[in-house]
XYZ file of N, CA and C in Angstrom:
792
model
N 19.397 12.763 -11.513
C 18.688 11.558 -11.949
C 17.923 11.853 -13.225
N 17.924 11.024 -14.375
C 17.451 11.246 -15.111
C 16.003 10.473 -15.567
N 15.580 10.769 -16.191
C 13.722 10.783 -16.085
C 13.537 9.065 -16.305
N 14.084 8.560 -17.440
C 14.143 7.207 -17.311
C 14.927 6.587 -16.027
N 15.695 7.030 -15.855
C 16.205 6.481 -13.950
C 15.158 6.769 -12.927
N 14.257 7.692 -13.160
C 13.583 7.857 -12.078
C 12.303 6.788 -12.120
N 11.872 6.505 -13.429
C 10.526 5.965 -13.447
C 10.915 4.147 -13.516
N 12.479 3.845 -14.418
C 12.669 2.590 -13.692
C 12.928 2.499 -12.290
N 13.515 3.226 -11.756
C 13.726 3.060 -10.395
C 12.719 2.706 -9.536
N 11.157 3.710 -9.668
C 10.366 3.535 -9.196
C 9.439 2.340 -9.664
N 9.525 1.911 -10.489
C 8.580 0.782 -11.020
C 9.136 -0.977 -10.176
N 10.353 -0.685 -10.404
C 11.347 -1.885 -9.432
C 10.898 -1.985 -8.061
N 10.782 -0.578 -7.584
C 11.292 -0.441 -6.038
C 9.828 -0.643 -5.681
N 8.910 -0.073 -6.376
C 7.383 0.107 -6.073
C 7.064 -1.741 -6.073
N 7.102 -2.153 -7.234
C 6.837 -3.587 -7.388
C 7.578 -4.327 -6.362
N 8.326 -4.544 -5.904
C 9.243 -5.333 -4.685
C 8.123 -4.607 -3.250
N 8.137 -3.497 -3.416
C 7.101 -3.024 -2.527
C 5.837 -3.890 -2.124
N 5.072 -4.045 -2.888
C 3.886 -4.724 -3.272
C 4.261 -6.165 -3.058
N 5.199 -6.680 -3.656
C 5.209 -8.106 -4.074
C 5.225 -8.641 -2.923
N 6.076 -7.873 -1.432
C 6.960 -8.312 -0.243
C 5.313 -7.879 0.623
N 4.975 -6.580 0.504
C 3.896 -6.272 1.213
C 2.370 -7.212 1.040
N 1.929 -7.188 -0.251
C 0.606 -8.232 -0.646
C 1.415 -9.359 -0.308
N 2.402 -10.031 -0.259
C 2.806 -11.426 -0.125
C 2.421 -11.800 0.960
N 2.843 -10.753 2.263
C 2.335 -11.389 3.704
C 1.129 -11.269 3.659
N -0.063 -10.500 3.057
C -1.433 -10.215 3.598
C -1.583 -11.628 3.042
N -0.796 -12.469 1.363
C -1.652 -13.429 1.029
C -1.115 -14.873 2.373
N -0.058 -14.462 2.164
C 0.349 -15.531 3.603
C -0.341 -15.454 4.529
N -1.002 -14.366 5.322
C -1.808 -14.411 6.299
C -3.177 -15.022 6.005
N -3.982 -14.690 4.701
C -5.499 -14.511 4.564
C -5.484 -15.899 3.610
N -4.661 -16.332 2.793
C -5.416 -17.886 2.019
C -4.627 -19.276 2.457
N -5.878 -20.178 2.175
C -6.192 -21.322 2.705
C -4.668 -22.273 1.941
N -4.343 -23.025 2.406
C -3.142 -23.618 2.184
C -1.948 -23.020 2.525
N -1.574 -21.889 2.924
C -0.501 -21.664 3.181
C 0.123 -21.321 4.500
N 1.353 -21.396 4.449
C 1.893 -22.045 5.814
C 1.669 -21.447 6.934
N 1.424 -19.585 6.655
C 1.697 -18.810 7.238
C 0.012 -17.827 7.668
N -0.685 -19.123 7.490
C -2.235 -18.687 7.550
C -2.783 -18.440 9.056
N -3.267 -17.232 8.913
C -3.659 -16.904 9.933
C -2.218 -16.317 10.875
N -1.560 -15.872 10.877
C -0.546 -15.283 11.576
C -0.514 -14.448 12.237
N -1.787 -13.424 11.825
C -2.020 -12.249 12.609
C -1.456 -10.801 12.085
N -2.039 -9.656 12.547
C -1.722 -8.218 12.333
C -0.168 -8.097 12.684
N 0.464 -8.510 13.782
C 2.062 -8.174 13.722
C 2.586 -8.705 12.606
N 2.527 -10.044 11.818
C 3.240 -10.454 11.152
C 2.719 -9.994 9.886
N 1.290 -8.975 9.510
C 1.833 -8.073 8.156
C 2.248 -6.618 8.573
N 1.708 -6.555 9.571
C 2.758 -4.717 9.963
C 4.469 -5.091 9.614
N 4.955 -6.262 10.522
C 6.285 -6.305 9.825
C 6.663 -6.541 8.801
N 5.518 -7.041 8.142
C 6.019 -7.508 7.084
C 5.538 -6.333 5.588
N 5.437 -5.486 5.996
C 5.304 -4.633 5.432
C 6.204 -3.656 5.477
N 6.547 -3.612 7.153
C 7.582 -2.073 7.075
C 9.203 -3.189 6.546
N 9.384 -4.738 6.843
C 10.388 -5.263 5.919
C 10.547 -4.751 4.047
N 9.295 -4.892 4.042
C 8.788 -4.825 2.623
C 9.628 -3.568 2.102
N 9.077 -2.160 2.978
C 9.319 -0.603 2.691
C 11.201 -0.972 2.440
N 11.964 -1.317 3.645
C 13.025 -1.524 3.768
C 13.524 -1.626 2.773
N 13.720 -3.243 2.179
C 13.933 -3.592 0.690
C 13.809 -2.756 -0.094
N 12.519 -2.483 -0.702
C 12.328 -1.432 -1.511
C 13.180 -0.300 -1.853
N 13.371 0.215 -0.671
C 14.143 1.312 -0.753
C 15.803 1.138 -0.959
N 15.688 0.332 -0.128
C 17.384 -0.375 -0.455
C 17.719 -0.295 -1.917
N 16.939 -1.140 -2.695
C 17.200 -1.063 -4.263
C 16.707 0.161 -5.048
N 15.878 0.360 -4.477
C 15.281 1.638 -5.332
C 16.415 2.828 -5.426
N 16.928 3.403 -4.401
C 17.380 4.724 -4.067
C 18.777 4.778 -4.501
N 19.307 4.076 -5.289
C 20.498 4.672 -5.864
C 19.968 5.189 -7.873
N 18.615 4.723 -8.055
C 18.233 5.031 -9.154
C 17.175 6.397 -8.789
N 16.371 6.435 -8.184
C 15.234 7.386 -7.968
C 14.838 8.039 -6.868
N 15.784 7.746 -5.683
C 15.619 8.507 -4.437
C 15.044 7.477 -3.975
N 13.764 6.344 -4.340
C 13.197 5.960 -3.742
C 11.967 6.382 -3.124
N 11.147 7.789 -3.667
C 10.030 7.856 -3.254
C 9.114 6.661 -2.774
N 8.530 5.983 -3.806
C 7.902 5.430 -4.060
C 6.171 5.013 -3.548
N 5.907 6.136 -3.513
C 4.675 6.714 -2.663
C 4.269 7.850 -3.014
N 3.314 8.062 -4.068
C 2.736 9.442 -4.490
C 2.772 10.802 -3.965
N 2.219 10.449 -2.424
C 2.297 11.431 -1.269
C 3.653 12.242 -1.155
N 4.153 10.989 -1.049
C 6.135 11.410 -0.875
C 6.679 12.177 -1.564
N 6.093 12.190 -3.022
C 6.342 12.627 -4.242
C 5.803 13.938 -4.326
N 4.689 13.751 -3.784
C 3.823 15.784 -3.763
C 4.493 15.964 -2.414
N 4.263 15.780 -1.869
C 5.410 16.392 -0.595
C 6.743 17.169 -0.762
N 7.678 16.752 -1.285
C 8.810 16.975 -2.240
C 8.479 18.114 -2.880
N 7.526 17.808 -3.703
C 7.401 19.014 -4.886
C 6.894 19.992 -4.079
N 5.976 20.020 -2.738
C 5.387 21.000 -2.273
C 6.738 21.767 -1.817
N 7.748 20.854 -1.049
C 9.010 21.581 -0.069
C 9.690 22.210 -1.058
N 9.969 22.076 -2.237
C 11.204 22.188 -2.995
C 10.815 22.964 -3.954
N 9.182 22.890 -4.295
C 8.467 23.464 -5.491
C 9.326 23.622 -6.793
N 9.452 22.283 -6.738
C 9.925 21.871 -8.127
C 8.975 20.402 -8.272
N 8.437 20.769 -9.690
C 7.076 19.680 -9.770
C 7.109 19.232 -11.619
N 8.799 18.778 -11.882
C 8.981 18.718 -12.844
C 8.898 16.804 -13.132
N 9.268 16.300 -11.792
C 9.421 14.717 -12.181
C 8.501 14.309 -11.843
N 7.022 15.156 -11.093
C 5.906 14.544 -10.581
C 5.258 13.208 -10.943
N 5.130 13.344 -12.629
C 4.583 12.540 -13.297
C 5.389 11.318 -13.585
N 6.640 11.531 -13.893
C 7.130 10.298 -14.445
C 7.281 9.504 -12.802
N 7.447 10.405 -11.686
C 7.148 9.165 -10.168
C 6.120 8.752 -10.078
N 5.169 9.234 -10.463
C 3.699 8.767 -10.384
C 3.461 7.891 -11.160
N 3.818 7.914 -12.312
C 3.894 6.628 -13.613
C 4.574 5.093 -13.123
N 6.006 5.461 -12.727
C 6.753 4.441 -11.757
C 5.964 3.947 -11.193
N 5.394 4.462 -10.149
C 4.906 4.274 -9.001
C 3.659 3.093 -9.581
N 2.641 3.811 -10.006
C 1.575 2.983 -10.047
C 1.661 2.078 -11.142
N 2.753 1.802 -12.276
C 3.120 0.912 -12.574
C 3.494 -0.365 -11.882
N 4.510 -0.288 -10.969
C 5.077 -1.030 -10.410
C 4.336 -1.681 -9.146
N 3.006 -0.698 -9.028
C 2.346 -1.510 -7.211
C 1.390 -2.547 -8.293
N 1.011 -2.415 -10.057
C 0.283 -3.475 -10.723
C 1.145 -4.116 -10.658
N 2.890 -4.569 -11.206
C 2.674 -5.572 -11.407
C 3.342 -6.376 -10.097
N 4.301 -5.437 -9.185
C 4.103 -6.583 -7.800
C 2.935 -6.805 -7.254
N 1.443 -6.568 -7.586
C 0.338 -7.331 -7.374
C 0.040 -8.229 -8.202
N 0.621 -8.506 -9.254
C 0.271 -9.691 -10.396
C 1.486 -10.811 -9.831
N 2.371 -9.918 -9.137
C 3.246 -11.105 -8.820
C 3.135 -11.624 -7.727
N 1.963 -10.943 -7.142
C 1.493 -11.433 -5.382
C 1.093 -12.959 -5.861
N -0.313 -13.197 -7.340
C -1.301 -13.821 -7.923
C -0.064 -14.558 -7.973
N 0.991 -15.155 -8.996
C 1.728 -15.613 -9.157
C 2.797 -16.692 -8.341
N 2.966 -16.132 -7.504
C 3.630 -16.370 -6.296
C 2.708 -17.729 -5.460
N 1.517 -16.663 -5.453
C 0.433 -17.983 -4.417
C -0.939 -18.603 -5.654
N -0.284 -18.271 -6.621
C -1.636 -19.079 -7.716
C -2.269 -20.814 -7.119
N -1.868 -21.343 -6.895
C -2.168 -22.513 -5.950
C -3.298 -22.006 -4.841
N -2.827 -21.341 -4.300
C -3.269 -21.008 -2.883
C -4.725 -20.070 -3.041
N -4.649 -18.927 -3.685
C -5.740 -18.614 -4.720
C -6.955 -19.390 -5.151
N -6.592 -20.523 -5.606
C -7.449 -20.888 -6.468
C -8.007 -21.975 -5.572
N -7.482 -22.417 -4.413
C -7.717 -23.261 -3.392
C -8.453 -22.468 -2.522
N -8.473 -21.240 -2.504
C -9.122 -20.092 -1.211
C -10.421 -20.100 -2.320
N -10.218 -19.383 -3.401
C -11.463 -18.749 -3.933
C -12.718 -20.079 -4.470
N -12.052 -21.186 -4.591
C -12.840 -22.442 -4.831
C -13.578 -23.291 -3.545
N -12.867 -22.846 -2.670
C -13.782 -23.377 -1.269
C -15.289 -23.024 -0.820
N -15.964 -23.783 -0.455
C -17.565 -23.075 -0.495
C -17.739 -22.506 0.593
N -16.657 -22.673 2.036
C -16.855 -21.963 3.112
C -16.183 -20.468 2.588
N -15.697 -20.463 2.109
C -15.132 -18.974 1.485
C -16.236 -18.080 0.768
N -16.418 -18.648 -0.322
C -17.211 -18.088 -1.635
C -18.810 -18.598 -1.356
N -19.217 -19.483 -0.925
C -20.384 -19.840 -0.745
C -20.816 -20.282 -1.295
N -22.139 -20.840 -1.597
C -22.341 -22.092 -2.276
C -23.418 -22.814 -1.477
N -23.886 -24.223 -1.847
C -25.015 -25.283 -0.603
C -24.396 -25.664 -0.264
N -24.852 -25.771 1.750
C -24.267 -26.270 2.627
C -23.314 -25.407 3.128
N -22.286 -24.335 2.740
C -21.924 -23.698 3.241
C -22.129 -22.652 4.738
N -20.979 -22.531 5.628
C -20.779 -21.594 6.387
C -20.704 -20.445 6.314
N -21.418 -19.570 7.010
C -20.751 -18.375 7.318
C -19.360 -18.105 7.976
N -18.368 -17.184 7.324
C -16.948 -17.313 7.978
C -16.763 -16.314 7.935
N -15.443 -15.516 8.282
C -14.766 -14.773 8.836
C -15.032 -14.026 7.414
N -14.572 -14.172 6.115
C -14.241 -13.766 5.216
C -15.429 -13.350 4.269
N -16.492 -14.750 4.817
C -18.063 -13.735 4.122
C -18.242 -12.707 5.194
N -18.172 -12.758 5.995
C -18.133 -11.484 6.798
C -18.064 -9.923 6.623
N -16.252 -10.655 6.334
C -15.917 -9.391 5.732
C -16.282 -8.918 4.354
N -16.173 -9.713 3.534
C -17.269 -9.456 1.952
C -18.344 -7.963 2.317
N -19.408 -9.040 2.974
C -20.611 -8.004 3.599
C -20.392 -6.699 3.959
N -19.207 -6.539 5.249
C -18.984 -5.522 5.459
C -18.674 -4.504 4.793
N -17.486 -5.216 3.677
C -17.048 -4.214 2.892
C -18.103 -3.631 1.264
N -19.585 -4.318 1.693
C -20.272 -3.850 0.618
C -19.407 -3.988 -1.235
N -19.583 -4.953 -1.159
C -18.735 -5.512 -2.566
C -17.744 -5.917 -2.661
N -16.977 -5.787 -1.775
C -15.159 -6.014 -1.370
C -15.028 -7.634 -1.704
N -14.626 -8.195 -2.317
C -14.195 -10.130 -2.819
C -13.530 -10.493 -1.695
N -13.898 -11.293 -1.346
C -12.785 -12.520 -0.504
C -11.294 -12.208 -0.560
N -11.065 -11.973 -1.485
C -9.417 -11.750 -1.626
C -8.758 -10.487 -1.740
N -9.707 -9.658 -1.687
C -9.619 -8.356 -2.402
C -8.744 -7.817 -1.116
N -8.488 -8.214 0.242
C -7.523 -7.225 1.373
C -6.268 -7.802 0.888
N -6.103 -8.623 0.245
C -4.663 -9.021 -0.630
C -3.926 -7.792 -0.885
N -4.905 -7.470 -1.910
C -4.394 -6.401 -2.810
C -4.560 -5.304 -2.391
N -5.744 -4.643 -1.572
C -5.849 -3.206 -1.253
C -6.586 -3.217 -0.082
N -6.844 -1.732 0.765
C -7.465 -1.684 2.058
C -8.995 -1.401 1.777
N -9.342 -1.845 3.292
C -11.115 -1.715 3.469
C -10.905 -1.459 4.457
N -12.257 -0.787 5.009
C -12.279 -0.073 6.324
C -13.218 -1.096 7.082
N -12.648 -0.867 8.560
C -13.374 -2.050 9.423
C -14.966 -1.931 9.130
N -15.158 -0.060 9.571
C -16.642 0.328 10.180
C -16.596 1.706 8.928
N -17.010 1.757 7.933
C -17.649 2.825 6.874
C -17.993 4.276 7.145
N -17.020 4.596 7.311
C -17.135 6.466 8.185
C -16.341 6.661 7.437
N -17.447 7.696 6.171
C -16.282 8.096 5.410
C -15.742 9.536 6.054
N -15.640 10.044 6.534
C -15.012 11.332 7.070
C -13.928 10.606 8.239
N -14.131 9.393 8.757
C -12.960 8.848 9.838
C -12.338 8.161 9.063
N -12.543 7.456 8.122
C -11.569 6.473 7.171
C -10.564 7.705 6.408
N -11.300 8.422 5.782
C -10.280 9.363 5.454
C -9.503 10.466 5.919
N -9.882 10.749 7.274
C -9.083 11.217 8.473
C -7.966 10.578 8.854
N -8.912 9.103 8.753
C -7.439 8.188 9.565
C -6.328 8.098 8.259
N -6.446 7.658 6.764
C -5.336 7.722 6.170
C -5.123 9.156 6.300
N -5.405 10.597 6.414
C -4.760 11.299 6.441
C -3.611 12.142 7.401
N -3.861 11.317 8.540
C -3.018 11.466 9.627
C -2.072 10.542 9.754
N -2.054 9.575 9.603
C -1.517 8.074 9.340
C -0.304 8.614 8.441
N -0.853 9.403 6.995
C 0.169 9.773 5.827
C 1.291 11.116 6.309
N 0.515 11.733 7.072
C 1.424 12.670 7.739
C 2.629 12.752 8.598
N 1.939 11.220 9.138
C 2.854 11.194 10.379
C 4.099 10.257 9.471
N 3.983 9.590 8.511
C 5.051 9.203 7.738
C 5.690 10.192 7.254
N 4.972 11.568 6.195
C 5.683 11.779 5.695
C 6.879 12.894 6.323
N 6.301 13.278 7.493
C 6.952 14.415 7.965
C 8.236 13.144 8.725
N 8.793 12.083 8.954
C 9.296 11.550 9.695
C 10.506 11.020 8.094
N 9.465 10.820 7.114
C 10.961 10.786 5.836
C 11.538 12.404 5.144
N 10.841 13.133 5.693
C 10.857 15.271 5.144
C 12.030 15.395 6.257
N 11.876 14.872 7.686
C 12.982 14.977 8.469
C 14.310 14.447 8.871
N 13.957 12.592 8.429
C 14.986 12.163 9.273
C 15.418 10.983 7.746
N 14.630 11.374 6.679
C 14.844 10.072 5.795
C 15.982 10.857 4.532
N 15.272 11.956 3.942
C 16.183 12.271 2.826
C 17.676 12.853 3.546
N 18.880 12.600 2.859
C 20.177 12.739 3.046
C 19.904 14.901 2.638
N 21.167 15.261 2.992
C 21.090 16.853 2.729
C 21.205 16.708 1.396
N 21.430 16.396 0.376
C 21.799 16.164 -0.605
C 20.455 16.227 -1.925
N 19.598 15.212 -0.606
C 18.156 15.131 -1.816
C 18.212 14.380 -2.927
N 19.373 12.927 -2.792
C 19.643 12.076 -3.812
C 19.260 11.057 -2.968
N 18.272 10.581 -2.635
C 17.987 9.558 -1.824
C 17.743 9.179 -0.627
N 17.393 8.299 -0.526
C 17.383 8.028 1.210
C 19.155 7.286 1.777
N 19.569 7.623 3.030
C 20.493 6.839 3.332
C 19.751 5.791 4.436
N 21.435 5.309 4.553
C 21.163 3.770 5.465
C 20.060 3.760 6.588
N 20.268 4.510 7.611
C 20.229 5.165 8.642
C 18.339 5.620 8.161
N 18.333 6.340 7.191
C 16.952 6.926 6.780
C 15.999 6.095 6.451
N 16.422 4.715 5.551
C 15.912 3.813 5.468
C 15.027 2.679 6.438
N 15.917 2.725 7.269
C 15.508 2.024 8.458
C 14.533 2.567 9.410
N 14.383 3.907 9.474
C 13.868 4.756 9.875
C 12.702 4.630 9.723
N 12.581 5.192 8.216
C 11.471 4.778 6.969
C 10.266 3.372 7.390
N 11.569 2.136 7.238
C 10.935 1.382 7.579
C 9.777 0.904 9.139
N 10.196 1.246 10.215
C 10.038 1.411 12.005
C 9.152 2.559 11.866
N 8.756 3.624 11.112
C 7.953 4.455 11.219
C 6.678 3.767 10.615
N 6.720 2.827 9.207
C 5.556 2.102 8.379
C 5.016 1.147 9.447
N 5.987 0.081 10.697
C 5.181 -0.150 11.367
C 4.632 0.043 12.290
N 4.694 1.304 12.740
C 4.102 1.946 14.029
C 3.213 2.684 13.785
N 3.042 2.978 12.648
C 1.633 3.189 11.703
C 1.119 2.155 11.607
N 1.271 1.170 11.644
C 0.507 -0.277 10.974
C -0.034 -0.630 12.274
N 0.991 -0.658 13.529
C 0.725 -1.186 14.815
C -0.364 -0.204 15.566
N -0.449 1.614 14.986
C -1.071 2.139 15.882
C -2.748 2.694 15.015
N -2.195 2.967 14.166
C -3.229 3.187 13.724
C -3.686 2.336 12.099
N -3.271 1.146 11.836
C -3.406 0.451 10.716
C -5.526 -0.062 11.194
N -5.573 0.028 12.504
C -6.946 -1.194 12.571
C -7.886 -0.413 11.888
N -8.520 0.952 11.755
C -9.186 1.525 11.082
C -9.730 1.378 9.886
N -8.278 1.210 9.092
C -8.656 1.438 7.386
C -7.712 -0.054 6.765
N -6.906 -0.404 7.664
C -5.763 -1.087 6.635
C -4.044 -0.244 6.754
N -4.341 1.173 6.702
C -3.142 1.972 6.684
C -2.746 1.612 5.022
N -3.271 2.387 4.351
C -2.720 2.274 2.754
C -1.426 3.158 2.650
N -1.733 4.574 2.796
C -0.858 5.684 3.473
C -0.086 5.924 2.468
N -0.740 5.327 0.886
C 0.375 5.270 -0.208
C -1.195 4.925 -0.801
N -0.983 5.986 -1.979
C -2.346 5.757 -3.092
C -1.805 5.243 -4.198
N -0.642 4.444 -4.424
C -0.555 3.344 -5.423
C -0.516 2.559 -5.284
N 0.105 2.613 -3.709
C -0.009 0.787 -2.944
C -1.219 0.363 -2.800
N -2.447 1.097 -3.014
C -3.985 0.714 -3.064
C -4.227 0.615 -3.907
N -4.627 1.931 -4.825
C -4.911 1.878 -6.767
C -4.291 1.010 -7.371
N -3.219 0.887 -7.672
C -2.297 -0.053 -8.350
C -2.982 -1.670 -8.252
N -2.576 -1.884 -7.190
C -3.373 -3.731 -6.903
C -4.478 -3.688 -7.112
N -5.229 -2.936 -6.482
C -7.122 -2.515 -6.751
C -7.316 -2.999 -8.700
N -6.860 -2.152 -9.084
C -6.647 -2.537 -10.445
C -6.158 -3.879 -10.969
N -5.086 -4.447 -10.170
C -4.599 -5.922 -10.899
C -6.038 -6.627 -10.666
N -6.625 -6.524 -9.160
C -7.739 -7.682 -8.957
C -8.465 -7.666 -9.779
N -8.702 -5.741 -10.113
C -9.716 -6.427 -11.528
C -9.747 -6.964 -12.640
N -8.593 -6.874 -13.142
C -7.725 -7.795 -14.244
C -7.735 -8.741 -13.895
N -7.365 -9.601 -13.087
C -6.844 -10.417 -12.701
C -8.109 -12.194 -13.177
N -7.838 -12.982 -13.416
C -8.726 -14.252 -13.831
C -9.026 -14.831 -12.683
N -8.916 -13.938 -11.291
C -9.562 -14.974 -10.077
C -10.974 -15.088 -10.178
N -10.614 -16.747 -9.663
C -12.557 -17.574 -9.832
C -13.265 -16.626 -8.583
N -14.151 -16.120 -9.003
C -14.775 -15.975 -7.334
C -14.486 -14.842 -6.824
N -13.604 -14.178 -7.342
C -12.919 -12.855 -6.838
C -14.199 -11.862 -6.313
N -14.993 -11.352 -6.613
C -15.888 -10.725 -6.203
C -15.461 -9.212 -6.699
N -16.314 -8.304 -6.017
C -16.152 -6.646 -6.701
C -14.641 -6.182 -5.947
N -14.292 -5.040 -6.433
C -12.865 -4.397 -5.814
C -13.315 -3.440 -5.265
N -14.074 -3.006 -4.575
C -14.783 -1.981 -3.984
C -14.485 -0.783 -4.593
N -14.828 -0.207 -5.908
C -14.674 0.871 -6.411
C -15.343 2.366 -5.308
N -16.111 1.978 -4.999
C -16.998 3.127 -3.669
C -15.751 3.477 -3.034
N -14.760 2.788 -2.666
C -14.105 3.008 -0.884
C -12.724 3.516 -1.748
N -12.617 3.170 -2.989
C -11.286 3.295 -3.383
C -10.587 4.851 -3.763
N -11.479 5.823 -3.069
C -11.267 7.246 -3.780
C -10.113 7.542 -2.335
N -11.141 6.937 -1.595
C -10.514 7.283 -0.071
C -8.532 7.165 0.472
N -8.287 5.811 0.019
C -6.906 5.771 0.084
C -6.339 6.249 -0.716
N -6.837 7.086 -1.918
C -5.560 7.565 -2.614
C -5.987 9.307 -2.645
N -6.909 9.791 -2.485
C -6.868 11.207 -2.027
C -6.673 11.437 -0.665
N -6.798 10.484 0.623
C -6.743 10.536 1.843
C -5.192 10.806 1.722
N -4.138 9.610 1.648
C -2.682 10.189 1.510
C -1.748 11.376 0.723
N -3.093 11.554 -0.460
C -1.994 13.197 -1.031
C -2.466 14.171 -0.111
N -3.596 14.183 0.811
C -4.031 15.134 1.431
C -2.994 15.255 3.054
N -2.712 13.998 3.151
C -2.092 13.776 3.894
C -0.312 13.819 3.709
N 0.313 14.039 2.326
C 1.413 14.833 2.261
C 1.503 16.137 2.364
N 0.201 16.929 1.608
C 0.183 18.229 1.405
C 0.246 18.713 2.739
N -0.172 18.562 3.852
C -0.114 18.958 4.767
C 1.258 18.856 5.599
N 1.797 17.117 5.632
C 3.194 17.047 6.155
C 3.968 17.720 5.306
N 3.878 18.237 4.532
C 5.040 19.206 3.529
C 4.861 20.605 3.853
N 3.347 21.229 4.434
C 3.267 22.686 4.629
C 3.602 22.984 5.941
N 3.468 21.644 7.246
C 4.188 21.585 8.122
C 5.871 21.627 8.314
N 6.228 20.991 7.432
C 7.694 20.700 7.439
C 8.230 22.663 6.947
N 7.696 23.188 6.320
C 8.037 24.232 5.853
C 7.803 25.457 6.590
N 6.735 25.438 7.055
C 6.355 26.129 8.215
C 7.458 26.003 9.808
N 7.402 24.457 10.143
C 8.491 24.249 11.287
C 9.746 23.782 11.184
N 10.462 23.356 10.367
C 11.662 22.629 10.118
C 12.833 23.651 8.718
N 11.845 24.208 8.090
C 12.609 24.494 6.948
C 13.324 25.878 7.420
């Protein structure tokens, strides 16, 4: 694969990532749309659908990492740490702009959520679910679980425990059963895999943090919101945001010294 194949590959596969994954959180969390309020199963699936896709298109150009972790993992097993950067470039390219295309997608719906006074607040307003969560998350915007994770309850040594076990238990399950012998991708079979492992992470241990378990699928969007021209948007929680993306490389480095230690 060559270096421009790897970083388009990943910018495609990463963005379809995002676009399919933030799409259900916005389907679940804003006001007008059909699919409001749906509940935690319908973004766990709709997330490990998300991974699926992704990879489908991605992996005849770039293997399909598309997950930082995945990417130091690799380099840890193989200790070859020559394409690190240009996956990492892919990568967090592509989780901005399938988060600009989350905005895009539901711009209506957006601007109908963030303009409501039971939302954003205002006179006469309610307390709701969503100032709630604001509070909790100490700066976190109304819209901001769109784009990236917050932790229910603020333990930073358990929030970043939990993505780091969470990232392990993925990555050692694509180190084993996802890459082909070959190391050109994921196959059919691996894919699917891939995918049924993202939601049994989501289903078992997602209530904690969100399950980011991917530090571009957080950083990346974290960043569009702040770009982004939403009315009302509120802060992106810069405090909490160190957590999902050093929690999951910490959490490859380890599924990679495992995999080498027991499997290799």
């Amino acid at each position: 694969m060559s270096s421009s194949d790897i970083f388009i590959g990943e910018t495609i596969g990463t963005a379809i990532l995002i676009l399919l994954g933030g799409g259900v959180c916005a389907a679940v969390t804003l006001k007008a749309s059909k699919a409001r309020n749906a509940g935690w199963l319908a973004i766990t699936f709709g997330w490990g659908f998300a991974v699926l896709t992704a990879v489908y298109t991605s992996a005849p150009l770039s293997g399909a990492h598309l997950n930082p972790a995945v990417t130091l993992a690799l380099a840890i097993k193989d200790d070859d740490w020559s394409n690190v950067p240009t996956y990492w470039g892919g990568q967090l390219l592509g989780a901005m702009i399938g988060a600009a295309l989350v905005w895009v997608a539901y711009y209506g719906q957006f601007h109908a959520h963030l303009t409501d006074k039971e939302i954003v607040g205002g006179p006469g307003a309610q307390a709701t679910t969503a100032k709630a969560v604001e509070a909790r998350e100490k700066g976190a915007g109304p819209v901001l679980g769109i784009f990236s994770t917050g932790p229910e309850i603020r333990v930073v040594w358990q929030n970043l425990a939990t993505e780091i076990i969470g990232t392990v238990v993925l990555v050692l399950a694509i180190l084993t059963q996802g890459l082909n012998a070959d190391g050109d991708g994921l196959g059919t079979l691996g894919a699917l895999i891939t995918a049924l492992v993202v939601v049994a992470i989501g289903l078992s241990l997602g209530g904690p943090t969100g399950y980011a378990i991917n530090p571009a699928r957080d950083l990346g969007p974290r960043i569009t919101h702040a770009l982004l021209p939403l009315p009302n948007k509120g802060g992106s929680d810069w405090g909490y945001a160190w957590i999902p993306v050093v929690g999951p490389l910490i959490g490859g480095a380890i599924a990679a010294g495992i995999y080498n230690v027991a499997f290799a």
